[in-house]
Short mmCIF file of C-alpha atoms in Angstrom, two decimals:
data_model
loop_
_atom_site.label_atom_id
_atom_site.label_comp_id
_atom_site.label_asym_id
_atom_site.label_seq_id
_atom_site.Cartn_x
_atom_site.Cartn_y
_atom_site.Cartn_z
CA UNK A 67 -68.99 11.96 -8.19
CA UNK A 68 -69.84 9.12 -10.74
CA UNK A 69 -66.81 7.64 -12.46
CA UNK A 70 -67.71 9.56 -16.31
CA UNK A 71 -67.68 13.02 -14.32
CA UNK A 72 -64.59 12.13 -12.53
CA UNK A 73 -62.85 11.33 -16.02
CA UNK A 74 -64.12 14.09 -17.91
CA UNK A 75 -62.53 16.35 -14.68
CA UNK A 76 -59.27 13.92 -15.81
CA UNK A 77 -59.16 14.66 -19.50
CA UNK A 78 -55.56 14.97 -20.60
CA UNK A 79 -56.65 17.73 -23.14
CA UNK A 80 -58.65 19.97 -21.22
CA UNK A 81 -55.70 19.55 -18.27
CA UNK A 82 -53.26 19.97 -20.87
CA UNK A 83 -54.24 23.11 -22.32
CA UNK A 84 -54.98 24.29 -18.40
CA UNK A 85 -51.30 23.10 -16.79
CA UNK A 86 -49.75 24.43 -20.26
CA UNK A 87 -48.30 21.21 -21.35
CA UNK A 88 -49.35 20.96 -25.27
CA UNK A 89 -51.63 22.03 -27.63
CA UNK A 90 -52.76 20.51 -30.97
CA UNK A 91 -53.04 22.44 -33.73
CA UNK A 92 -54.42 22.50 -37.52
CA UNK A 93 -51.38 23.19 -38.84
CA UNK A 94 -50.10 19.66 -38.10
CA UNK A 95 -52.97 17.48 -37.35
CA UNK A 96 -52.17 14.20 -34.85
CA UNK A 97 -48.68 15.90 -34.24
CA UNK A 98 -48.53 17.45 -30.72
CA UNK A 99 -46.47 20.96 -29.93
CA UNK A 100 -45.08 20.48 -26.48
CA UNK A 101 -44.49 23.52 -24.43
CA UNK A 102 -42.05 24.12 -21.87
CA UNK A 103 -43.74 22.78 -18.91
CA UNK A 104 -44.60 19.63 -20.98
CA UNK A 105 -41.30 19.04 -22.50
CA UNK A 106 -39.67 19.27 -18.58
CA UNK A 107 -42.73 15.94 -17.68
CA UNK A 108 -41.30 14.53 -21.13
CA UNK A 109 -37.75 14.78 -20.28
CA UNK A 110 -38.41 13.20 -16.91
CA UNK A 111 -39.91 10.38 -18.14
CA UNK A 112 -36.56 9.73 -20.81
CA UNK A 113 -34.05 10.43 -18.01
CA UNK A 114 -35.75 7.81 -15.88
CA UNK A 115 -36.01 5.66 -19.23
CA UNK A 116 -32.31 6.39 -20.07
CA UNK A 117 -31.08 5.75 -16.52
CA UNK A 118 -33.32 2.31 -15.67
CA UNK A 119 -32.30 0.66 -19.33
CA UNK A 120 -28.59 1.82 -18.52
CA UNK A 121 -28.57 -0.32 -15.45
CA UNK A 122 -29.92 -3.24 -17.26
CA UNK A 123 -27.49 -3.74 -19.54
CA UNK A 124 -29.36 -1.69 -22.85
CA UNK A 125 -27.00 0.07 -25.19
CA UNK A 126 -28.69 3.40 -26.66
CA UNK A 127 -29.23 3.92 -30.40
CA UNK A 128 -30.42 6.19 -32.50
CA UNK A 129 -31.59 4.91 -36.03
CA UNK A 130 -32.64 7.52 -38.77
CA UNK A 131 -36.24 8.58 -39.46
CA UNK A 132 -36.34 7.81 -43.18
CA UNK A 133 -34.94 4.85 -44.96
CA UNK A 134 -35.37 3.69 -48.58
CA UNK A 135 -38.51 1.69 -49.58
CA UNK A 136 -36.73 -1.09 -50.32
CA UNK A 137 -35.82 -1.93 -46.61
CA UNK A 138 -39.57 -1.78 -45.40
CA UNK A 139 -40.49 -4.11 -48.23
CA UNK A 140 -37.85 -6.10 -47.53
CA UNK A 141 -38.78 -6.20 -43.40
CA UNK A 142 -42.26 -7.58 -44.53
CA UNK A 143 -44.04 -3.51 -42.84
CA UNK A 144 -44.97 -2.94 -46.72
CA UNK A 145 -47.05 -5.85 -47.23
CA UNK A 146 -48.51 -5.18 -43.21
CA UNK A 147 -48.59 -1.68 -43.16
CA UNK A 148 -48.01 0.48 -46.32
CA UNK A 149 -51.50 2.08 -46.06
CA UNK A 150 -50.78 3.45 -42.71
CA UNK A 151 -47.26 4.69 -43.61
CA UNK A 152 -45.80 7.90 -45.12
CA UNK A 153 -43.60 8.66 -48.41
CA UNK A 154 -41.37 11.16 -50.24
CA UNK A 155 -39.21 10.80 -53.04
CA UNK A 156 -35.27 11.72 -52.44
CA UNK A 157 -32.71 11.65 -55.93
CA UNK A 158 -35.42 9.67 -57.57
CA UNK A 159 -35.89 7.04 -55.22
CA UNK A 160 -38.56 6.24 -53.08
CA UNK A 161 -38.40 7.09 -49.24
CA UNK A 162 -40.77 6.01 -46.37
CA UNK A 163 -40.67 8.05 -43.02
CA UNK A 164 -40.26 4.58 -40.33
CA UNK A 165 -43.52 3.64 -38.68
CA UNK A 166 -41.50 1.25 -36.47
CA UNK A 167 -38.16 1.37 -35.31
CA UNK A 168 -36.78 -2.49 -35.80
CA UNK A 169 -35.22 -2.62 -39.67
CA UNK A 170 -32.71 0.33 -38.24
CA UNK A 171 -31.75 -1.73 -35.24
CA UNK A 172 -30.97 -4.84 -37.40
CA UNK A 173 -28.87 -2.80 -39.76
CA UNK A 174 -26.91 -1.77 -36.87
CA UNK A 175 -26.78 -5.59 -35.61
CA UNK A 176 -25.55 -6.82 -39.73
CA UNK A 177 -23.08 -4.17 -39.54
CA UNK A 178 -20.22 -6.04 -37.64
CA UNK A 179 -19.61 -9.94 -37.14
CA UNK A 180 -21.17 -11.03 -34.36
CA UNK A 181 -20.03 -13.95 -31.89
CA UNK A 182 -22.40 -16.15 -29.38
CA UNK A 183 -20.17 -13.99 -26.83
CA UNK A 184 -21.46 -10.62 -27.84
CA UNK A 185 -25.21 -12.61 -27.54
CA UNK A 186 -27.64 -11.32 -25.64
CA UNK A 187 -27.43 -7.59 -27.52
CA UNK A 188 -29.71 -5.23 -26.29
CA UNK A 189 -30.12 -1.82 -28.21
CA UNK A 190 -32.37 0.67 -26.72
CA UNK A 191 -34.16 3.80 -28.96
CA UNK A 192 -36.52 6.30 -28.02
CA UNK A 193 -37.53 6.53 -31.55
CA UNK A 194 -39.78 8.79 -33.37
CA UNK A 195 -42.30 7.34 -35.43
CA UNK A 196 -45.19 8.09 -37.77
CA UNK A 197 -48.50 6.50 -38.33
CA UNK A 198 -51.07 7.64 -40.58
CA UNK A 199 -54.69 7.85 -38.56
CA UNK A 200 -57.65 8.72 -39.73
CA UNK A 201 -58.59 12.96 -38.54
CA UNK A 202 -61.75 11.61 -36.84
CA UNK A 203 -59.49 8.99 -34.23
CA UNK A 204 -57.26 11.83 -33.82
CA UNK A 205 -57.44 12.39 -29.99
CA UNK A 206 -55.26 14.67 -27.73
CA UNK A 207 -51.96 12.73 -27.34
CA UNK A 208 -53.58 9.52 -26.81
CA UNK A 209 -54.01 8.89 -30.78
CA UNK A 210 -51.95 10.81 -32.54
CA UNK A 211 -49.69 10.75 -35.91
CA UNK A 212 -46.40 11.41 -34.89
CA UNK A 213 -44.72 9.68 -31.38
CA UNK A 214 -41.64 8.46 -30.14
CA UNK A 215 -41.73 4.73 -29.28
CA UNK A 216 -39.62 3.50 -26.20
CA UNK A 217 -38.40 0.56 -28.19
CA UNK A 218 -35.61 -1.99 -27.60
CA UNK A 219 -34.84 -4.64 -29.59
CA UNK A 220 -32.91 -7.86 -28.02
CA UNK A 221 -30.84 -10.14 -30.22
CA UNK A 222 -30.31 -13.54 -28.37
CA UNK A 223 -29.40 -17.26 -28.74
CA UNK A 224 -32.08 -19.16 -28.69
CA UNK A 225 -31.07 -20.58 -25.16
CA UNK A 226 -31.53 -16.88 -24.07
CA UNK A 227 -34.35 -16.52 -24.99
CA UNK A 228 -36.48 -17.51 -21.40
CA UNK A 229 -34.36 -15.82 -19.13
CA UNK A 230 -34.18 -12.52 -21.48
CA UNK A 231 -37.79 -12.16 -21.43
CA UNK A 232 -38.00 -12.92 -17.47
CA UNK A 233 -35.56 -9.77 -17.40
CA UNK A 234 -38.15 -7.53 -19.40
CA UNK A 235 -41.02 -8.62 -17.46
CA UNK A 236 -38.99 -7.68 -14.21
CA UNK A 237 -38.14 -4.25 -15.63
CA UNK A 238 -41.54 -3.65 -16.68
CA UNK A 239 -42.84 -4.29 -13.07
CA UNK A 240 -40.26 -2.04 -11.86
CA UNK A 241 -41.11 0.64 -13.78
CA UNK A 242 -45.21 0.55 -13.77
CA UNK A 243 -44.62 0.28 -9.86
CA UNK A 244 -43.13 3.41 -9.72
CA UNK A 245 -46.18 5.00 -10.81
CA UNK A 246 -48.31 3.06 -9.14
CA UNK A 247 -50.16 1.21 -11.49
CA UNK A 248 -51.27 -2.50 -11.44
CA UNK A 249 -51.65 -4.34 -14.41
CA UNK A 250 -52.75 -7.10 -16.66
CA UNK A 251 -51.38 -9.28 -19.03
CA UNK A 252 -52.64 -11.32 -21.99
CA UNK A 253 -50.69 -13.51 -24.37
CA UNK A 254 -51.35 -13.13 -27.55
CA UNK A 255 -51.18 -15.84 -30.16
CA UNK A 256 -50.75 -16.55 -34.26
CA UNK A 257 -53.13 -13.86 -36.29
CA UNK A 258 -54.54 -14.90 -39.59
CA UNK A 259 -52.16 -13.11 -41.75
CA UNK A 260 -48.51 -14.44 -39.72
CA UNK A 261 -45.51 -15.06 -41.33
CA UNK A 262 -43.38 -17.81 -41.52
CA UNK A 263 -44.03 -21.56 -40.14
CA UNK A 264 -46.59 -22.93 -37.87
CA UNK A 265 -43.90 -24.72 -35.36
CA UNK A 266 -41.65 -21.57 -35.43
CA UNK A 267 -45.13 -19.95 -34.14
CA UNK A 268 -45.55 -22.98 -31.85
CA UNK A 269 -42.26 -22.78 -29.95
CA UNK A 270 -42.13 -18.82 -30.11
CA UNK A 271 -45.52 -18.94 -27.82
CA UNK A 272 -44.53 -21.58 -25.58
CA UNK A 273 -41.33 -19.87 -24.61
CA UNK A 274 -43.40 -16.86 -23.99
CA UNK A 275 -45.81 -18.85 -22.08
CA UNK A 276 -43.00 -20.90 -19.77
CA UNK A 277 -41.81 -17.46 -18.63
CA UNK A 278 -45.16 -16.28 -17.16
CA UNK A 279 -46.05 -19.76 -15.62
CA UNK A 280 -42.50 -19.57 -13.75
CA UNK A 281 -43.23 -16.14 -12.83
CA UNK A 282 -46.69 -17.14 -11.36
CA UNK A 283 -48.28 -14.61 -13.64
CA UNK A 284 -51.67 -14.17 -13.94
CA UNK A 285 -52.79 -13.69 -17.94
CA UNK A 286 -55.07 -14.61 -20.38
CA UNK A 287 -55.03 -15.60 -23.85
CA UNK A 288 -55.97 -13.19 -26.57
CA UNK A 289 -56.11 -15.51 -29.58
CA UNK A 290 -55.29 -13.94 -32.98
CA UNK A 291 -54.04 -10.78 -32.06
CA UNK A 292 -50.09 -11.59 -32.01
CA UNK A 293 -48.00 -9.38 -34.40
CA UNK A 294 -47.76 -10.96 -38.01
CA UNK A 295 -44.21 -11.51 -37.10
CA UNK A 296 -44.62 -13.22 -33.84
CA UNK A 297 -46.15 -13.95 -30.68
CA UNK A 298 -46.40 -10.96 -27.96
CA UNK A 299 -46.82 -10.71 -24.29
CA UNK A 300 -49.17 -7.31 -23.69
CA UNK A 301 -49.29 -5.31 -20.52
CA UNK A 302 -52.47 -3.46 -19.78
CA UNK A 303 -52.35 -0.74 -16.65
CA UNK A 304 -55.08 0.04 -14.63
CA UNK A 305 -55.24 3.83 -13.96
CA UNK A 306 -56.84 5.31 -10.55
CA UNK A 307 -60.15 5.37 -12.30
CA UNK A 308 -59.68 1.23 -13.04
CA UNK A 309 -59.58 1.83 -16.26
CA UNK A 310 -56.91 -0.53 -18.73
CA UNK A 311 -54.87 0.89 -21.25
CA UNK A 312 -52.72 -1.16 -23.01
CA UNK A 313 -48.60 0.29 -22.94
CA UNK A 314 -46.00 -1.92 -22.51
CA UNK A 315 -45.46 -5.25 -24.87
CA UNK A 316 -42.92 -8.38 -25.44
CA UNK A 317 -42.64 -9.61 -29.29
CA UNK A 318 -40.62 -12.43 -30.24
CA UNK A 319 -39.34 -12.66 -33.72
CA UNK A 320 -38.02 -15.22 -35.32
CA UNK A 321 -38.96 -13.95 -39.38
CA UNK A 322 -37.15 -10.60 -39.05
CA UNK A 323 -33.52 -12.19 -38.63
CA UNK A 324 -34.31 -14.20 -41.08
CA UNK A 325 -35.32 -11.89 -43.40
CA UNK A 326 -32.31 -9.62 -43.51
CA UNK A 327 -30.23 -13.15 -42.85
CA UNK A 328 -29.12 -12.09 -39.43
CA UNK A 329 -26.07 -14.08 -37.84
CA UNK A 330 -23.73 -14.85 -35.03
CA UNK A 331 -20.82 -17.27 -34.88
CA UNK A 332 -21.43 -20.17 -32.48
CA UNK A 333 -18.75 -22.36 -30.17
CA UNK A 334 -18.46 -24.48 -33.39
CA UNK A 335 -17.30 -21.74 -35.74
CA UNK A 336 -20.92 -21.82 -37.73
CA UNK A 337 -23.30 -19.38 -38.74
CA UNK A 338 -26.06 -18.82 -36.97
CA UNK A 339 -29.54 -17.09 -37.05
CA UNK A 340 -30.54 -15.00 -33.82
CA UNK A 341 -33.74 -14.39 -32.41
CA UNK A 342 -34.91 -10.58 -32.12
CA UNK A 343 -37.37 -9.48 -28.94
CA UNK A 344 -39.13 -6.14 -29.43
CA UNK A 345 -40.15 -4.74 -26.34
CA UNK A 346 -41.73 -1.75 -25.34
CA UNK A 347 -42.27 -0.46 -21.78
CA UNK A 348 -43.98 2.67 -21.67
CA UNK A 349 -45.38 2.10 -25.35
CA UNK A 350 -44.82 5.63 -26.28
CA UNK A 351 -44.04 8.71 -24.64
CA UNK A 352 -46.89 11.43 -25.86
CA UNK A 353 -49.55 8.24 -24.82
CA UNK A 354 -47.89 7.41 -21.64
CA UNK A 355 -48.21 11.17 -20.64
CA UNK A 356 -51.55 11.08 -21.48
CA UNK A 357 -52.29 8.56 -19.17
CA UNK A 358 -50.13 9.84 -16.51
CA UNK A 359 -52.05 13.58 -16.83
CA UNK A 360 -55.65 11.40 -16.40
CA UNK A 361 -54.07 9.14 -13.64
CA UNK A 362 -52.85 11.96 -11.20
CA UNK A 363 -55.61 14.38 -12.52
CA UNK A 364 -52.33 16.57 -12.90
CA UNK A 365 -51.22 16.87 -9.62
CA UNK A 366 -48.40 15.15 -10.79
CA UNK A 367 -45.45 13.33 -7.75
CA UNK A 368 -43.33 15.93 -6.20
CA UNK A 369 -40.37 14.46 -8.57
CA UNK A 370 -42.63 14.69 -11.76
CA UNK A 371 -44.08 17.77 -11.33
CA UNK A 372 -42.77 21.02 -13.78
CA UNK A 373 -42.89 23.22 -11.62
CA UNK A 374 -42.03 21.98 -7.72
CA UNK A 375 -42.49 25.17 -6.00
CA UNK A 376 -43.55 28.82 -6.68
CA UNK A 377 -42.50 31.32 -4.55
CA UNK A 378 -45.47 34.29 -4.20
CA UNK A 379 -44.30 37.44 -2.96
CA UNK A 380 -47.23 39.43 -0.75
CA UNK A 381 -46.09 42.56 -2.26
CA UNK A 382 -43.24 44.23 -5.13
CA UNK A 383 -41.09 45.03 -1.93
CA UNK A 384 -40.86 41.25 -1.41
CA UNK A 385 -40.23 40.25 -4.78
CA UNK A 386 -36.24 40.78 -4.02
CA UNK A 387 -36.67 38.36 -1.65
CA UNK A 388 -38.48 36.00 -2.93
CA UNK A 389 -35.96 35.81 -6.14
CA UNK A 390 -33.47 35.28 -3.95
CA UNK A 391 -35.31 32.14 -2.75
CA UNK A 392 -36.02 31.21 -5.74
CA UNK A 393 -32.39 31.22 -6.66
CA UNK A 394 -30.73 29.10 -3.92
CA UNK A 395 -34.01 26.19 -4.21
CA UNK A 396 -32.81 26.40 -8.32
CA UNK A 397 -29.12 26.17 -7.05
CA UNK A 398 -30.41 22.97 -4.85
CA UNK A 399 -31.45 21.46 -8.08
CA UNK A 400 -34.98 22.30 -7.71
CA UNK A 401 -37.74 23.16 -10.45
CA UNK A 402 -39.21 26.72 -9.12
CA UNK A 403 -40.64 29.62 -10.20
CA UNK A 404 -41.55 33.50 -8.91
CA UNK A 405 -44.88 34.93 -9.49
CA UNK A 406 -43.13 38.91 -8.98
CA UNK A 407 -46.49 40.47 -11.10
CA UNK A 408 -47.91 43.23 -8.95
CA UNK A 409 -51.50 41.14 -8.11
CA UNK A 410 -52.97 40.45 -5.07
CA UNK A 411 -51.88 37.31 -2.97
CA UNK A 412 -55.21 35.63 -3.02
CA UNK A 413 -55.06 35.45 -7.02
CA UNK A 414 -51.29 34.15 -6.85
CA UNK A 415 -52.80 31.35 -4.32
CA UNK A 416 -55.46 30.30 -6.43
CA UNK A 417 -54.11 30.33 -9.82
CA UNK A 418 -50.50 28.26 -8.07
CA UNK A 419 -53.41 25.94 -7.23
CA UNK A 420 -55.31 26.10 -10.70
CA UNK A 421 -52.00 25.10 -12.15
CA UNK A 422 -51.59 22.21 -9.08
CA UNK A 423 -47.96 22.93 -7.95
CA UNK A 424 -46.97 20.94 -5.09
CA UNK A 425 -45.52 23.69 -2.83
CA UNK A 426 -46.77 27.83 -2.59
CA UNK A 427 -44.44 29.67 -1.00
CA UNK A 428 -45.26 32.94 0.12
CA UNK A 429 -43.53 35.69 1.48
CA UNK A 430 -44.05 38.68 3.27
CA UNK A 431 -42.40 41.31 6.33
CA UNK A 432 -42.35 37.84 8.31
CA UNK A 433 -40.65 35.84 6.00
CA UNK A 434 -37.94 38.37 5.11
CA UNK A 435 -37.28 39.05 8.43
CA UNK A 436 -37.03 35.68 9.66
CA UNK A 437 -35.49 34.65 5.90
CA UNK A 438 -38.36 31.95 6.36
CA UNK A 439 -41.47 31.07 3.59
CA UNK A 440 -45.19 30.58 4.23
CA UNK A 441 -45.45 26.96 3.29
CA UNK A 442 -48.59 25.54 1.19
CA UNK A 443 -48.38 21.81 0.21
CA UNK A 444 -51.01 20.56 -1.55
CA UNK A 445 -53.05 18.65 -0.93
CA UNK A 446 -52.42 19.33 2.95
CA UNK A 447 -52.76 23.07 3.00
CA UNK A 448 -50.50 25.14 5.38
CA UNK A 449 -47.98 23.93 6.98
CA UNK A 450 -46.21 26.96 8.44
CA UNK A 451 -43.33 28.62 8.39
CA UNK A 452 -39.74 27.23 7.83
CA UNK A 453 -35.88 28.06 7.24
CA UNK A 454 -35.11 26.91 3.55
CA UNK A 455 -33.06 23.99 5.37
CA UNK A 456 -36.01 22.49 6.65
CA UNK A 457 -37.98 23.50 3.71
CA UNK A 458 -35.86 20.98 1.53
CA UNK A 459 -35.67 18.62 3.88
CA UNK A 460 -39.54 18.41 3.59
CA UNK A 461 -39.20 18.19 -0.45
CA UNK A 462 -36.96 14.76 0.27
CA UNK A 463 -39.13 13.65 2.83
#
């Protein structure tokens, strides 16, 4: 099959719609409804988030989604980004919905003294965003208007600064690994329209650049295309089809702190200004999914999947039975359902297939006598019959 028949198979809408994960709809253009199956893929993909950044060192935040004008004119997004942002008006002032999560992490930072002890500071947010794009980019959940960004923003000495960014790179690898993705990187240097000074810009990219030639990493230079704030190390992953999509990204900032006159007290007893990383890993969740859907063509790893197992009783005097099995994998902390409708097997097979769960179960006279299941595992087919102890000993294999 040639590679734009194999990705059109892929598509993350038509896939999405089929495995009942989300739907876009008219009434809110470029904002995705997740359903229940999608929202259990979503919510595996925070946990993990929550649970990797936890072990790093991150602290979790939660910053609000609208904040006064005033602070995104004073962050330098209204003279970058008004066009693409939205705005209401709240007790006669104006209001803009956040397109970007930093300004509400650096409030948090002002809000206390900080010492060169409490440096690095890590805050973690899974937080939603909006972006206004054009109806005709709009494109499943790969472009869309509405996302949650897995942002973290660093605050560090400036002698933190190469080792802090080594971290991120490591947890990066760790996570695209996971999945099984390789990747690319490119640095990417000064645009046109950057703020503040040239050597500020200068050192920013050749910390950036000392980090990946220690790590031995292979990138390229994309000239131009930094942030206007700073320079940015991008991550591009390479899905099973070889295509690159670019997700997870390293910013160093050294306007930001500036601009909301950001401090920590050093061993002297002075002010000083920190530096701010913004770092993203999976770049956001509704596009990561995407990708995921397109990479695994849906037949998502046994510990992703929404539904792990579904249990098909042969007939309605097996559906008892096939409840009950239902209820002690649930009990083992599995994800299962029971298709009890009164249809024939062969329809229960093919649509647990259509809808690419890992494990059929099926049970029958056999089965109930021998409290056993019929096991299907895709992609291997049958493998038998087995006690529910070896069953999930097979699911942690």
């Amino acid at each position: 099959m040639n590679k734009q028949a194999e990705a059109e198979k892929r598509n993350h809408r038509k896939l999405g719609q089929q495995l009942e994960l989300f739907l876009s709809m008219e009434e809110a253009p470029g904002m995705p409804f997740f359903l229940p199956k999608g929202m259990v893929l979503r919510n595996k993909l925070e946990e993990l988030w929550k649970e990797k950044h936890a072990q790093a060192g991150y602290d979790e935040i939660k910053t609000p989604i609208m904040m006064k004008q005033q602070l995104w004119e004073q962050s330098g997004h209204w003279d970058h980004y008004h066009e693409n942002m939205y705005f209401s008006e709240v007790d006669n002032q104006r209001y803009a919905i956040k397109p970007m999560s930093c300004p509400g992490a650096v409030l948090i930072y002002n809000s206390k003294l900080r010492s060169y002890r409490d440096l690095p500071m890590r805050y973690a947010e899974l937080g939603l965003v909006h972006r206004h794009e054009l109806s005709g980019s709009l494109n499943g959940l790969l472009r869309v208007r509405s996302f949650t960004q897995d942002d973290a923003h660093l605050f560090v000495r400036e002698d933190q600064i190469e080792q802090e960014v080594e971290k991120v790179l490591h947890l990066i690898d760790d996570f695209y690994s996971l999945f099984g993705f390789s990747y690319e990187v490119e640095l990417s240097t000064r645009p046109e329209d950057f703020m503040g000074s040239p050597a500020v810009w200068d050192k920013a990219e050749a910390a950036l650049e000392n980090v990946l030639k220690r790590q031995g990493t292979a990138y390229k230079v994309n000239a131009g295309d930094g942030a206007f704030y700073g320079p940015k190390i991008d991550f591009h992953i390479l899905d099973s089809l070889g295509r690159s999509w670019q997700c997870g990204t390293v910013q160093l900032d050294f306007q930001m702190p500036e601009k909301f006159d950001c401090s920590y007290i050093d061993q002297e007893n002075s002010r000083k200004q920190p530096i701010m990383i913004h770092r993203a890993i999976y770049g956001s969740i509704e596009r990561f999914m995407a990708i995921l859907i397109e990479h695994y063509a849906g037949d998502f790893p046994f510990w992703l999947a929404p539904v792990q197992a579904s249990i098909l009783p042969i007939s309605d005097a097996h559906a008892d039975y096939a409840r009950a099995v239902g209820e002690e994998l649930q009990k083992a902390g599995y994800r299962v359902s029971v298709d009890d409708r009164s249809e024939k097997i062969g329809l229960k097979i093919r649509e647990g297939s259509q809808q690419k769960v890992p494990y059929l179960l099926i049970v029958g006279d056999n089965e109930m006598q021998n409290k056993t299941v019929a096991v299907r595992k895709r992609p291997e087919g049958n493998l038998g019959e087995m006690s529910l102890e070896n069953l999930i000993e097979q699911f942690e294999a």
